[in-house]
GROMACS .gro file of C-alpha atoms in nm:
model
  364
    1MET     CA    1  -0.001   0.001   0.002
    2PHE     CA    2   0.285   0.231   0.070
    3PHE     CA    3   0.404   0.192  -0.292
    4TYR     CA    4   0.065   0.314  -0.410
    5TYR     CA    5   0.093   0.624  -0.189
    6ILE     CA    6   0.440   0.701  -0.328
    7SER     CA    7   0.312   0.654  -0.690
    8GLU     CA    8   0.020   0.895  -0.644
    9VAL     CA    9   0.253   1.176  -0.504
   10SER     CA   10   0.509   1.110  -0.768
   11LEU     CA   11   0.240   1.140  -1.043
   12TYR     CA   12   0.151   1.480  -0.915
   13LEU     CA   13   0.506   1.594  -0.893
   14CYS     CA   14   0.570   1.489  -1.261
   15PHE     CA   15   0.268   1.671  -1.382
   16SER     CA   16   0.378   1.981  -1.171
   17LEU     CA   17   0.736   1.974  -1.308
   18LEU     CA   18   0.621   1.978  -1.677
   19MET     CA   19   0.343   2.231  -1.615
   20GLY     CA   20   0.576   2.478  -1.424
   21THR     CA   21   0.852   2.443  -1.668
   22PHE     CA   22   0.627   2.518  -1.986
   23ILE     CA   23   0.452   2.814  -1.801
   24PHE     CA   24   0.781   2.970  -1.730
   25SER     CA   25   0.892   2.922  -2.087
   26LEU     CA   26   0.579   3.151  -2.188
   27VAL     CA   27   0.690   3.435  -1.946
   28PRO     CA   28   0.939   3.710  -2.089
   29SER     CA   29   1.275   3.701  -1.944
   30HIS     CA   30   1.228   4.041  -1.756
   31LYS     CA   31   0.939   3.894  -1.562
   32LYS     CA   32   1.104   3.600  -1.399
   33PRO     CA   33   1.428   3.489  -1.234
   34THR     CA   34   1.677   3.280  -1.448
   35VAL     CA   35   1.550   2.912  -1.445
   36PHE     CA   36   1.730   2.612  -1.581
   37VAL     CA   37   1.568   2.264  -1.610
   38ARG     CA   38   1.750   1.998  -1.802
   39LYS     CA   39   1.567   1.825  -2.075
   40ARG     CA   40   1.643   1.507  -1.921
   41TRP     CA   41   1.429   1.605  -1.616
   42LEU     CA   42   1.129   1.660  -1.852
   43GLN     CA   43   1.177   1.332  -2.023
   44LEU     CA   44   1.174   1.147  -1.690
   45ALA     CA   45   0.873   1.337  -1.571
   46LEU     CA   46   0.685   1.233  -1.883
   47LEU     CA   47   0.814   0.873  -1.827
   48GLY     CA   48   0.706   0.906  -1.459
   49ILE     CA   49   0.351   0.986  -1.576
   50VAL     CA   50   0.330   0.677  -1.793
   51PHE     CA   51   0.453   0.459  -1.517
   52PHE     CA   52   0.264   0.610  -1.221
   53SER     CA   53  -0.058   0.644  -1.398
   54ALA     CA   54  -0.061   0.270  -1.484
   55ILE     CA   55  -0.070   0.175  -1.116
   56PRO     CA   56  -0.443   0.194  -1.088
   57ALA     CA   57  -0.494  -0.028  -1.389
   58LEU     CA   58  -0.229  -0.273  -1.250
   59ARG     CA   59  -0.409  -0.288  -0.921
   60VAL     CA   60  -0.723  -0.395  -1.124
   61VAL     CA   61  -0.533  -0.638  -1.313
   62LEU     CA   62  -0.391  -0.798  -0.991
   63PHE     CA   63  -0.732  -0.801  -0.837
   64LEU     CA   64  -0.894  -0.989  -1.127
   65ASN     CA   65  -0.598  -1.212  -1.237
   66GLU     CA   66  -0.655  -1.493  -0.994
   67GLY     CA   67  -0.774  -1.806  -1.191
   68VAL     CA   68  -0.817  -1.615  -1.525
   69GLY     CA   69  -0.467  -1.580  -1.654
   70LEU     CA   70  -0.262  -1.256  -1.692
   71SER     CA   71  -0.277  -1.213  -2.065
   72LEU     CA   72  -0.654  -1.243  -2.062
   73THR     CA   73  -0.683  -1.025  -1.764
   74LEU     CA   74  -0.456  -0.762  -1.902
   75ASN     CA   75  -0.651  -0.745  -2.234
   76ASN     CA   76  -0.982  -0.730  -2.049
   77VAL     CA   77  -0.866  -0.429  -1.829
   78LEU     CA   78  -0.720  -0.231  -2.109
   79THR     CA   79  -1.011  -0.276  -2.346
   80ASN     CA   80  -1.310  -0.282  -2.104
   81PHE     CA   81  -1.228  -0.078  -1.800
   82GLU     CA   82  -1.202   0.312  -1.805
   83VAL     CA   83  -0.901   0.314  -1.618
   84GLY     CA   84  -0.726   0.074  -1.862
   85LYS     CA   85  -0.846   0.249  -2.172
   86ALA     CA   86  -0.729   0.580  -2.023
   87TRP     CA   87  -0.390   0.436  -1.963
   88SER     CA   88  -0.357   0.296  -2.316
   89PHE     CA   89  -0.433   0.641  -2.442
   90ILE     CA   90  -0.180   0.795  -2.213
   91LEU     CA   91   0.081   0.553  -2.330
   92ILE     CA   92   0.023   0.618  -2.707
   93LEU     CA   93   0.015   0.998  -2.664
   94SER     CA   94   0.322   0.996  -2.448
   95ILE     CA   95   0.537   0.816  -2.728
   96PHE     CA   96   0.467   1.118  -2.950
   97TYR     CA   97   0.507   1.367  -2.665
   98TYR     CA   98   0.853   1.205  -2.567
   99PHE     CA   99   0.956   1.247  -2.924
  100TYR     CA  100   0.835   1.602  -2.931
  101LEU     CA  101   1.027   1.690  -2.607
  102SER     CA  102   1.341   1.529  -2.732
  103VAL     CA  103   1.365   1.688  -3.058
  104PHE     CA  104   1.221   2.032  -3.043
  105PRO     CA  105   1.342   2.315  -2.828
  106VAL     CA  106   1.042   2.330  -2.616
  107GLN     CA  107   1.181   2.585  -2.358
  108GLN     CA  108   1.325   2.813  -2.607
  109LYS     CA  109   1.024   2.909  -2.834
  110VAL     CA  110   0.675   3.006  -2.701
  111SER     CA  111   0.498   2.822  -2.980
  112TYR     CA  112   0.687   2.503  -2.895
  113SER     CA  113   0.586   2.558  -2.520
  114ILE     CA  114   0.226   2.616  -2.587
  115LEU     CA  115   0.205   2.294  -2.799
  116ALA     CA  116   0.389   2.116  -2.511
  117LEU     CA  117   0.122   2.245  -2.272
  118VAL     CA  118  -0.159   2.119  -2.511
  119PHE     CA  119  -0.011   1.785  -2.485
  120LEU     CA  120   0.017   1.784  -2.111
  121PHE     CA  121  -0.353   1.912  -2.073
  122ILE     CA  122  -0.469   1.618  -2.293
  123LEU     CA  123  -0.276   1.382  -2.051
  124ILE     CA  124  -0.462   1.550  -1.753
  125LEU     CA  125  -0.794   1.502  -1.935
  126ALA     CA  126  -0.711   1.128  -1.965
  127ILE     CA  127  -0.639   1.110  -1.593
  128GLY     CA  128  -0.961   1.300  -1.512
  129TRP     CA  129  -1.171   1.059  -1.730
  130SER     CA  130  -1.015   0.744  -1.540
  131SER     CA  131  -1.078   0.905  -1.188
  132HIS     CA  132  -1.314   0.766  -0.931
  133ALA     CA  133  -1.518   1.085  -0.950
  134ALA     CA  134  -1.578   1.051  -1.313
  135SER     CA  135  -1.693   0.692  -1.259
  136LEU     CA  136  -1.953   0.813  -1.019
  137THR     CA  137  -2.105   1.103  -1.216
  138GLU     CA  138  -1.938   1.114  -1.545
  139TRP     CA  139  -1.934   1.478  -1.664
  140THR     CA  140  -1.950   1.653  -1.341
  141GLY     CA  141  -1.692   1.430  -1.166
  142PHE     CA  142  -1.453   1.441  -1.488
  143VAL     CA  143  -1.480   1.819  -1.509
  144SER     CA  144  -1.407   1.865  -1.126
  145HIS     CA  145  -1.123   1.634  -1.119
  146THR     CA  146  -0.966   1.781  -1.431
  147VAL     CA  147  -1.009   2.129  -1.299
  148HIS     CA  148  -0.852   2.020  -0.961
  149LEU     CA  149  -0.554   1.858  -1.119
  150THR     CA  150  -0.490   2.142  -1.359
  151ALA     CA  151  -0.513   2.413  -1.094
  152VAL     CA  152  -0.292   2.227  -0.852
  153SER     CA  153  -0.039   2.153  -1.132
  154ILE     CA  154  -0.012   2.511  -1.231
  155TRP     CA  155   0.014   2.646  -0.896
  156ILE     CA  156   0.260   2.385  -0.752
  157GLY     CA  157   0.444   2.362  -1.089
  158VAL     CA  158   0.539   2.716  -1.091
  159LEU     CA  159   0.625   2.721  -0.735
  160PHE     CA  160   0.831   2.412  -0.756
  161ILE     CA  161   1.030   2.532  -1.057
  162ILE     CA  162   1.105   2.880  -0.892
  163SER     CA  163   1.206   2.714  -0.567
  164TRP     CA  164   1.435   2.438  -0.690
  165PHE     CA  165   1.538   2.524  -1.038
  166SER     CA  166   1.606   2.904  -1.026
  167THR     CA  167   1.964   3.004  -1.045
  168SER     CA  168   1.919   3.354  -0.924
  169THR     CA  169   1.674   3.588  -0.747
  170LYS     CA  170   1.685   3.866  -1.007
  171ASN     CA  171   1.337   4.000  -1.118
  172TRP     CA  172   1.177   3.814  -0.813
  173ARG     CA  173   0.933   4.114  -0.755
  174ALA     CA  174   0.826   4.122  -1.125
  175PHE     CA  175   0.778   3.745  -1.086
  176LEU     CA  176   0.556   3.793  -0.785
  177SER     CA  177   0.343   4.045  -0.985
  178TRP     CA  178   0.203   3.776  -1.205
  179PHE     CA  179   0.241   3.464  -0.987
  180SER     CA  180   0.061   3.593  -0.686
  181PRO     CA  181  -0.280   3.661  -0.888
  182LEU     CA  182  -0.219   3.324  -1.063
  183ALA     CA  183  -0.170   3.136  -0.744
  184PHE     CA  184  -0.485   3.303  -0.593
  185ILE     CA  185  -0.703   3.189  -0.906
  186CYS     CA  186  -0.562   2.850  -0.885
  187PHE     CA  187  -0.618   2.825  -0.510
  188ALA     CA  188  -0.988   2.923  -0.567
  189PHE     CA  189  -1.034   2.670  -0.836
  190THR     CA  190  -0.873   2.407  -0.621
  191ILE     CA  191  -1.082   2.480  -0.333
  192LEU     CA  192  -1.404   2.487  -0.536
  193SER     CA  193  -1.332   2.165  -0.725
  194GLY     CA  194  -1.208   2.010  -0.407
  195LEU     CA  195  -1.538   2.078  -0.236
  196ILE     CA  196  -1.732   1.935  -0.518
  197LEU     CA  197  -1.505   1.614  -0.530
  198MET     CA  198  -1.544   1.574  -0.154
  199ASP     CA  199  -1.925   1.612  -0.191
  200PHE     CA  200  -1.927   1.299  -0.408
  201VAL     CA  201  -1.802   1.076  -0.148
  202VAL     CA  202  -1.855   1.253   0.193
  203ASP     CA  203  -2.179   1.433   0.298
  204ILE     CA  204  -2.069   1.759   0.468
  205ARG     CA  205  -2.293   1.657   0.760
  206ASP     CA  206  -2.089   1.332   0.802
  207TYR     CA  207  -1.755   1.500   0.781
  208ALA     CA  208  -1.653   1.440   1.144
  209ASN     CA  209  -1.819   1.086   1.129
  210ALA     CA  210  -1.585   1.003   0.830
  211TRP     CA  211  -1.280   1.048   1.072
  212MET     CA  212  -1.354   0.694   1.193
  213LEU     CA  213  -1.231   0.585   0.857
  214ASP     CA  214  -0.876   0.603   0.717
  215TYR     CA  215  -1.020   0.804   0.439
  216GLY     CA  216  -1.161   1.063   0.674
  217GLN     CA  217  -0.832   1.084   0.861
  218ALA     CA  218  -0.635   1.163   0.557
  219LEU     CA  219  -0.908   1.427   0.459
  220LEU     CA  220  -0.864   1.598   0.802
  221PHE     CA  221  -0.480   1.605   0.778
  222LYS     CA  222  -0.506   1.758   0.425
  223HIS     CA  223  -0.740   2.027   0.544
  224LEU     CA  224  -0.542   2.111   0.849
  225LEU     CA  225  -0.229   2.145   0.611
  226ILE     CA  226  -0.407   2.403   0.401
  227ILE     CA  227  -0.406   2.667   0.706
  228PRO     CA  228  -0.023   2.678   0.722
  229LEU     CA  229  -0.003   2.676   0.351
  230LEU     CA  230  -0.216   2.985   0.334
  231ILE     CA  231   0.005   3.163   0.587
  232PHE     CA  232   0.321   3.067   0.358
  233ALA     CA  233   0.129   3.199   0.057
  234CYS     CA  234   0.089   3.528   0.235
  235ILE     CA  235   0.451   3.535   0.328
  236ASN     CA  236   0.570   3.462  -0.014
  237GLY     CA  237   0.318   3.664  -0.212
  238VAL     CA  238   0.279   3.983  -0.003
  239TRP     CA  239   0.551   4.009   0.276
  240ILE     CA  240   0.853   3.915   0.077
  241ASN     CA  241   0.752   4.153  -0.194
  242ARG     CA  242   0.754   4.424   0.063
  243LYS     CA  243   1.088   4.299   0.202
  244LEU     CA  244   1.254   4.292  -0.147
  245LYS     CA  245   1.139   4.652  -0.197
  246LYS     CA  246   1.338   4.754   0.095
  247ASP     CA  247   1.626   4.511   0.066
  248GLU     CA  248   1.691   4.367  -0.287
  249THR     CA  249   1.972   4.135  -0.134
  250PHE     CA  250   1.700   3.927   0.054
  251ASN     CA  251   1.684   3.560  -0.072
  252PRO     CA  252   1.321   3.446  -0.079
  253LYS     CA  253   1.407   3.101  -0.215
  254PRO     CA  254   1.412   2.915   0.144
  255TRP     CA  255   1.060   3.037   0.198
  256THR     CA  256   0.918   2.922  -0.131
  257LYS     CA  257   1.093   2.574  -0.059
  258ALA     CA  258   0.926   2.560   0.273
  259GLU     CA  259   0.598   2.629   0.101
  260SER     CA  260   0.655   2.351  -0.149
  261LEU     CA  261   0.746   2.104   0.132
  262VAL     CA  262   0.409   2.182   0.294
  263LEU     CA  263   0.245   2.110  -0.042
  264LEU     CA  264   0.439   1.794  -0.063
  265PHE     CA  265   0.258   1.684   0.243
  266ILE     CA  266  -0.077   1.787   0.103
  267PHE     CA  267   0.015   1.575  -0.199
  268SER     CA  268   0.078   1.288   0.048
  269ALA     CA  269  -0.249   1.329   0.213
  270THR     CA  270  -0.410   1.331  -0.130
  271ALA     CA  271  -0.229   1.023  -0.222
  272VAL     CA  272  -0.376   0.843   0.092
  273LEU     CA  273  -0.734   0.959  -0.026
  274GLY     CA  274  -0.680   0.824  -0.367
  275GLN     CA  275  -0.598   0.476  -0.231
  276GLN     CA  276  -0.875   0.445   0.027
  277ALA     CA  277  -1.239   0.340  -0.036
  278PRO     CA  278  -1.448   0.669  -0.049
  279PRO     CA  279  -1.706   0.647   0.233
  280HIS     CA  280  -2.030   0.685   0.041
  281ASP     CA  281  -2.200   0.496   0.316
  282ILE     CA  282  -2.004   0.522   0.646
  283PRO     CA  283  -2.184   0.229   0.814
  284SER     CA  284  -2.118   0.001   0.511
  285THR     CA  285  -1.757   0.099   0.474
  286LEU     CA  286  -1.689   0.055   0.849
  287ARG     CA  287  -1.827  -0.297   0.800
  288ALA     CA  288  -1.610  -0.364   0.511
  289ASP     CA  289  -1.275  -0.192   0.609
  290GLY     CA  290  -1.312  -0.153   0.988
  291VAL     CA  291  -1.212   0.157   1.208
  292SER     CA  292  -0.912   0.362   1.129
  293ASP     CA  293  -0.631   0.274   1.385
  294LEU     CA  294  -0.576   0.618   1.453
  295PHE     CA  295  -0.922   0.697   1.539
  296GLN     CA  296  -0.948   0.386   1.763
  297TYR     CA  297  -0.633   0.479   1.949
  298PHE     CA  298  -0.779   0.821   2.056
  299TYR     CA  299  -1.150   0.696   2.094
  300GLY     CA  300  -1.051   0.382   2.303
  301GLY     CA  301  -1.405   0.252   2.319
  302GLN     CA  302  -1.603   0.027   2.099
  303VAL     CA  303  -1.703   0.174   1.767
  304GLU     CA  304  -2.054   0.091   1.640
  305MET     CA  305  -2.150   0.108   1.280
  306TYR     CA  306  -2.411   0.378   1.348
  307ASN     CA  307  -2.183   0.568   1.599
  308LYS     CA  308  -2.201   0.947   1.546
  309VAL     CA  309  -1.885   1.144   1.636
  310GLN     CA  310  -1.953   1.379   1.923
  311PHE     CA  311  -1.725   1.646   2.077
  312SER     CA  312  -1.662   1.740   2.438
  313PHE     CA  313  -1.382   1.986   2.487
  314THR     CA  314  -1.157   1.910   2.779
  315SER     CA  315  -0.865   2.094   2.943
  316THR     CA  316  -0.627   1.869   2.742
  317SER     CA  317  -0.799   1.952   2.403
  318LEU     CA  318  -0.821   2.320   2.490
  319VAL     CA  319  -0.444   2.340   2.568
  320LEU     CA  320  -0.370   2.168   2.244
  321PHE     CA  321  -0.583   2.427   2.050
  322VAL     CA  322  -0.400   2.704   2.223
  323LEU     CA  323  -0.076   2.543   2.150
  324SER     CA  324  -0.165   2.508   1.778
  325PHE     CA  325  -0.246   2.880   1.760
  326PHE     CA  326   0.096   2.943   1.931
  327PHE     CA  327   0.266   2.749   1.676
  328LEU     CA  328   0.098   2.957   1.390
  329LEU     CA  329   0.215   3.271   1.556
  330LEU     CA  330   0.574   3.130   1.594
  331LEU     CA  331   0.558   3.053   1.208
  332LEU     CA  332   0.510   3.428   1.149
  333TYR     CA  333   0.749   3.525   1.410
  334THR     CA  334   1.031   3.328   1.258
  335PHE     CA  335   0.982   3.526   0.932
  336VAL     CA  336   0.973   3.857   1.111
  337LYS     CA  337   1.299   3.775   1.309
  338LYS     CA  338   1.474   3.647   0.988
  339ALA     CA  339   1.509   3.284   1.124
  340PRO     CA  340   1.593   3.009   0.886
  341ALA     CA  341   1.273   2.909   0.685
  342ILE     CA  342   1.312   2.544   0.811
  343PHE     CA  343   1.184   2.678   1.152
  344SER     CA  344   0.880   2.804   0.995
  345PHE     CA  345   0.813   2.467   0.818
  346LEU     CA  346   0.864   2.284   1.143
  347MET     CA  347   0.611   2.523   1.316
  348SER     CA  348   0.358   2.437   1.043
  349LEU     CA  349   0.405   2.074   1.120
  350PHE     CA  350   0.376   2.126   1.480
  351PHE     CA  351   0.049   2.333   1.425
  352VAL     CA  352  -0.106   2.043   1.231
  353LEU     CA  353   0.003   1.784   1.485
  354SER     CA  354  -0.127   1.977   1.787
  355ALA     CA  355  -0.451   2.089   1.601
  356TYR     CA  356  -0.524   1.726   1.508
  357LEU     CA  357  -0.450   1.605   1.858
  358GLY     CA  358  -0.684   1.872   1.996
  359LEU     CA  359  -0.976   1.757   1.771
  360MET     CA  360  -0.906   1.392   1.839
  361THR     CA  361  -0.893   1.430   2.231
  362SER     CA  362  -1.237   1.631   2.192
  363ILE     CA  363  -1.409   1.315   2.070
  364GLN     CA  364  -1.631   1.123   2.302
   0.00000   0.00000   0.00000
């Protein structure tokens, strides 16, 4: 199961790397710092998409293989299952895409970069079509998943490239002038599409009840991680811009790297969600998969199928909530006092941990 989690995270990173690279290629040189991404990285990212997008189809093959035969099962999955047909399309398109990336100077000419983005968006459409949401509601789920993956890939991709592949901080304020509104738009689309996707599998009234399941635990961690992410977005989008106006020698890269690491944790939580059974019906899912070990550890008692999660705030939980707020203040304080960005990243993790413990110790 751990391999499946890693494959999901890696798939998102591969899309983000390609998306960020080609968006940067469209931006004039005076509007961005110098960025250098080797062609080999682009080729490896594309190969990664082919490999990691095959994992869901492989899981179906392994599930159906027993007593039927590998070749017959493989042919059945690739021709009759949406996840298999989508991967076959991804494989064929990627062969042409790989050739295109290898032969043409995709980072040097805008027209080549635009075509590279078109290829990439078609791959995103294929992933969206094979998604669980699309299997539930077809067009609504397909559009929501596609918008979600596209918005996340643009936002994370640009942030990832500027954080880890920029060779200077020149023109950073000019970069923020277009990236900040772009990030805000992507965040808005991510939240909107994410809420729609969540509504497919979890009734908002059952949000806390879903914590009894591994799916609900991963969803809770993901939502808690969004809070420090927003603070990092404000630091990198607003305060660093003001700081650079006063001090052009200030290096903002450690802070964007810290934000990208928080996003990596969100990717990880999303990967767990992708590998868990969505709780369309919580009692039925509890009967099939059992109670989450994390929830059982904090709850302690016997969990019945029709239990409702209820809260009773204790002195312990209140202390933990105060502590979580304190860690958010420390996140800001480390920036104000020019402490290394790694401390802010650690404070964000401590916030998530203390807020999570506060919520779980409030359950009765």
